[in-house]
Amino acid sequence: PRAAFSEAEMDVTRWFATQLGALDLPSVRVVKDHRAFVLKTAGSQPEMVKSSLGNYYCKTSLGTILTHEMANPMVRPLLHLYPEKSAPHLSEARQADRWLSEVEPKYAGIMARDAEGQQDYYIHEPCL
């Protein structure tokens, strides 16, 4: 992936921050090294591919994208993973009867957490 800032832009940003009184700013090299570490650790590792028509595009793992979305505290609360009964009103796919009755539980969601976040419940496991 391309950097959001060029080295020249990072230098200008450092200069501006210094003018505003910021102290102990990291060097451009430190910022680039840290960015490389973060991308290696948590990045999506896009892969450049050439199509049969000669066009270049990038692809990345859907699993990695979904992992990042699930870990994102801004996105996770907005995801609805379990079916719900809301008859007769239907406005979301998760409210449809097919999701509730036709999808096998092992594919629909293997774990649920109680409202207090203290207990996890897994399907196909005995309750003690």
CSV table of C-alpha atoms in Angstrom, one decimal:
chain,number,residue,atom,x,y,z
A,1,PRO,CA,0.0,0.0,0.0
A,2,ARG,CA,1.1,3.5,-0.7
A,3,ALA,CA,1.9,5.8,2.2
A,4,ALA,CA,-0.5,8.6,3.0
A,5,PHE,CA,2.4,11.1,3.3
A,6,SER,CA,5.5,11.4,1.3
A,7,GLU,CA,8.8,12.1,3.1
A,8,ALA,CA,8.6,15.7,2.2
A,9,GLU,CA,5.1,16.0,3.6
A,10,MET,CA,6.3,14.3,6.8
A,11,ASP,CA,9.1,16.8,7.1
A,12,VAL,CA,6.7,19.7,6.7
A,13,THR,CA,4.3,18.1,9.2
A,14,ARG,CA,7.2,17.7,11.7
A,15,TRP,CA,8.3,21.4,11.1
A,16,PHE,CA,4.7,22.6,11.7
A,17,ALA,CA,4.4,20.5,14.8
A,18,THR,CA,7.6,22.0,16.1
A,19,GLN,CA,6.4,25.5,15.4
A,20,LEU,CA,3.3,24.7,17.5
A,21,GLY,CA,5.5,23.6,20.4
A,22,ALA,CA,5.6,19.8,20.0
A,23,LEU,CA,8.6,18.2,21.6
A,24,ASP,CA,10.4,14.9,21.1
A,25,LEU,CA,8.9,14.2,17.6
A,26,PRO,CA,10.1,10.9,16.0
A,27,SER,CA,12.2,11.2,12.9
A,28,VAL,CA,10.8,10.4,9.5
A,29,ARG,CA,12.8,7.1,9.5
A,30,VAL,CA,11.3,6.1,12.9
A,31,VAL,CA,7.8,6.8,11.5
A,32,LYS,CA,8.4,4.8,8.4
A,33,ASP,CA,9.9,1.9,10.4
A,34,HIS,CA,6.9,1.9,12.8
A,35,ARG,CA,4.5,2.0,9.8
A,36,ALA,CA,6.2,-1.0,8.2
A,37,PHE,CA,6.0,-2.9,11.5
A,38,VAL,CA,2.3,-2.1,11.9
A,39,LEU,CA,1.5,-3.1,8.3
A,40,LYS,CA,3.4,-6.3,8.7
A,41,THR,CA,1.6,-7.1,12.0
A,42,ALA,CA,-1.9,-6.0,11.3
A,43,GLY,CA,-2.0,-5.0,7.6
A,44,SER,CA,-4.0,-6.7,4.9
A,45,GLN,CA,-1.0,-7.7,2.8
A,46,PRO,CA,-2.5,-6.8,-0.6
A,47,GLU,CA,-1.3,-8.8,-3.6
A,48,MET,CA,-0.7,-7.2,-7.0
A,49,VAL,CA,-2.2,-9.3,-9.8
A,50,LYS,CA,-2.1,-8.9,-13.6
A,51,SER,CA,-5.3,-9.8,-15.4
A,52,SER,CA,-5.5,-11.8,-18.6
A,53,LEU,CA,-6.2,-8.5,-20.4
A,54,GLY,CA,-3.0,-7.0,-19.0
A,55,ASN,CA,-4.6,-4.8,-16.3
A,56,TYR,CA,-3.1,-4.6,-12.9
A,57,TYR,CA,-5.2,-4.7,-9.7
A,58,CYS,CA,-4.7,-5.5,-6.0
A,59,LYS,CA,-6.5,-8.2,-4.1
A,60,THR,CA,-6.5,-9.0,-0.5
A,61,SER,CA,-7.8,-11.8,1.7
A,62,LEU,CA,-11.5,-11.6,2.6
A,63,GLY,CA,-10.7,-13.3,5.9
A,64,THR,CA,-8.2,-10.6,6.8
A,65,ILE,CA,-10.7,-7.8,5.9
A,66,LEU,CA,-13.4,-9.5,8.1
A,67,THR,CA,-10.9,-10.0,10.9
A,68,HIS,CA,-10.1,-6.3,10.9
A,69,GLU,CA,-13.8,-5.3,10.7
A,70,MET,CA,-14.6,-7.6,13.7
A,71,ALA,CA,-11.7,-6.1,15.7
A,72,ASN,CA,-12.7,-2.5,14.8
A,73,PRO,CA,-14.5,-1.0,17.9
A,74,MET,CA,-16.3,1.5,15.6
A,75,VAL,CA,-17.7,-1.2,13.3
A,76,ARG,CA,-18.2,-4.2,15.5
A,77,PRO,CA,-21.3,-2.8,17.4
A,78,LEU,CA,-23.0,-2.2,14.0
A,79,LEU,CA,-22.7,-5.8,12.9
A,80,HIS,CA,-25.7,-8.1,13.5
A,81,LEU,CA,-24.6,-11.7,13.4
A,82,TYR,CA,-27.7,-13.5,14.7
A,83,PRO,CA,-31.2,-13.9,13.3
A,84,GLU,CA,-34.0,-12.3,15.2
A,85,LYS,CA,-37.8,-12.6,15.2
A,86,SER,CA,-39.5,-9.4,14.5
A,87,ALA,CA,-42.8,-10.5,12.8
A,88,PRO,CA,-44.7,-9.0,11.2
A,89,HIS,CA,-42.3,-6.1,10.6
A,90,LEU,CA,-39.3,-7.1,8.3
A,91,SER,CA,-36.6,-4.5,7.4
A,92,GLU,CA,-33.4,-6.5,7.6
A,93,ALA,CA,-32.1,-9.8,6.3
A,94,ARG,CA,-31.5,-11.0,9.8
A,95,GLN,CA,-35.2,-10.7,10.6
A,96,ALA,CA,-36.2,-13.1,7.8
A,97,ASP,CA,-37.5,-16.5,8.9
A,98,ARG,CA,-35.2,-18.3,6.4
A,99,TRP,CA,-32.1,-17.2,8.3
A,100,LEU,CA,-33.7,-18.2,11.6
A,101,SER,CA,-35.0,-21.6,10.5
A,102,GLU,CA,-33.0,-22.8,7.5
A,103,VAL,CA,-29.4,-21.9,8.3
A,104,GLU,CA,-27.7,-24.5,10.4
A,105,PRO,CA,-26.7,-23.2,13.9
A,106,LYS,CA,-23.1,-24.2,13.3
A,107,TYR,CA,-23.0,-21.7,10.4
A,108,ALA,CA,-25.2,-19.0,11.8
A,109,GLY,CA,-23.2,-18.2,14.9
A,110,ILE,CA,-21.2,-20.6,17.1
A,111,MET,CA,-21.1,-18.5,20.2
A,112,ALA,CA,-23.2,-15.9,22.1
A,113,ARG,CA,-22.1,-13.7,24.9
A,114,ASP,CA,-24.5,-12.6,27.7
A,115,ALA,CA,-25.4,-8.9,28.1
A,116,GLU,CA,-22.9,-8.3,30.9
A,117,GLY,CA,-20.1,-9.9,28.9
A,118,GLN,CA,-19.3,-12.4,31.7
A,119,GLN,CA,-20.4,-15.7,30.1
A,120,ASP,CA,-19.9,-17.2,26.6
A,121,TYR,CA,-22.4,-19.9,25.4
A,122,TYR,CA,-21.4,-22.2,22.5
A,123,ILE,CA,-23.7,-24.3,20.4
A,124,HIS,CA,-23.4,-28.1,20.5
A,125,GLU,CA,-21.8,-27.9,24.0
A,126,PRO,CA,-23.6,-29.0,27.2
A,127,CYS,CA,-24.5,-26.3,29.6
A,128,LEU,CA,-23.3,-26.8,33.2
